[in-house]
Coordinates of C-alpha atoms in Angstrom, one line a residue:
X1 CA -7.1 -14.6 13.3
X2 CA -4.0 -15.8 15.1
X3 CA -1.2 -13.5 15.8
X4 CA 2.4 -14.7 15.3
X5 CA 5.3 -13.5 17.3
X6 CA 6.9 -11.9 14.2
X7 CA 3.9 -9.6 13.5
X8 CA 5.1 -6.0 13.7
X9 CA 3.6 -4.1 16.7
X10 CA 1.3 -7.0 17.3
X11 CA -1.0 -6.0 14.4
X12 CA -2.4 -8.3 11.8
X13 CA -0.3 -8.9 8.7
X14 CA -0.3 -6.0 6.2
X15 CA -1.7 -3.5 8.7
X16 CA 1.6 -1.5 9.0
X17 CA 1.9 -1.3 5.3
X18 CA -1.7 -0.1 5.0
X19 CA -1.2 2.5 7.7
X20 CA 2.0 3.8 6.0
X21 CA 0.2 4.0 2.6
X22 CA -2.8 5.9 4.1
X23 CA -0.4 8.3 5.8
X24 CA 1.5 8.9 2.5
X25 CA -1.7 9.6 0.7
X26 CA -2.8 12.1 3.4
X27 CA 0.6 13.9 3.2
X28 CA 0.3 14.0 -0.6
X29 CA -3.2 15.5 -0.3
X30 CA -1.8 18.1 2.1
X31 CA 1.1 19.0 -0.2
X32 CA -1.3 19.4 -3.1
X33 CA -3.7 21.8 -1.4
X34 CA -1.3 23.9 0.7
X35 CA -0.1 26.9 -1.3
X36 CA 3.6 27.2 -1.7
X37 CA 6.1 29.4 -3.6
X38 CA 6.0 29.4 -7.3
X39 CA 8.4 27.1 -9.2
X40 CA 7.7 24.0 -7.1
X41 CA 5.2 22.5 -9.5
X42 CA 7.8 19.9 -10.5
X43 CA 8.3 18.8 -6.9
X44 CA 4.5 18.4 -6.5
X45 CA 4.3 16.4 -9.7
X46 CA 7.1 14.1 -8.6
X47 CA 5.6 13.7 -5.1
X48 CA 2.2 12.7 -6.7
X49 CA 4.0 10.2 -9.0
X50 CA 5.8 8.6 -6.2
X51 CA 2.6 8.3 -4.1
X52 CA 0.9 6.6 -7.1
X53 CA 3.8 4.2 -7.3
X54 CA 3.6 3.4 -3.5
X55 CA -0.2 2.9 -3.7
X56 CA 0.2 0.6 -6.7
X57 CA 2.9 -1.4 -5.0
X58 CA 0.7 -1.7 -1.9
X59 CA -2.2 -3.2 -3.8
X60 CA 0.1 -5.5 -5.9
X61 CA 1.6 -6.8 -2.6
X62 CA -1.8 -7.5 -1.2
X63 CA -2.6 -9.5 -4.4
X64 CA 0.6 -11.5 -4.2
X65 CA 0.0 -12.2 -0.5
X66 CA -3.5 -13.4 -1.1
X67 CA -2.2 -15.7 -3.9
X68 CA 0.4 -17.2 -1.6
X69 CA -2.2 -17.8 1.1
X70 CA -4.5 -19.6 -1.4
X71 CA -1.6 -21.8 -2.5
X72 CA -0.7 -22.6 1.1
X73 CA -4.3 -23.6 1.8
X74 CA -4.4 -25.8 -1.3
X75 CA -7.3 -23.9 -2.9
X76 CA -7.4 -23.6 -6.7
X77 CA -7.0 -20.1 -8.1
X78 CA -9.3 -18.7 -10.7
X79 CA -8.5 -15.7 -12.8
X80 CA -11.5 -13.5 -13.5
X81 CA -11.0 -11.3 -16.5

């Protein structure tokens, strides 16, 4: 895989996004399992919701990126349902 000069930190495309998503999921797991004062259940619920949105966007972005690469290569796309 060729590296372009615009790649962040010299890592392959999508690596930084993947690393940030994994870190966010790890932080969420820590927040869920570390006992805190009562009355913060709403904060935990919102944090889990936002983590779910971030993970969903990560996988949606990967799907769109793969689609663009297939179009650039001239390959036909097939939808598998």
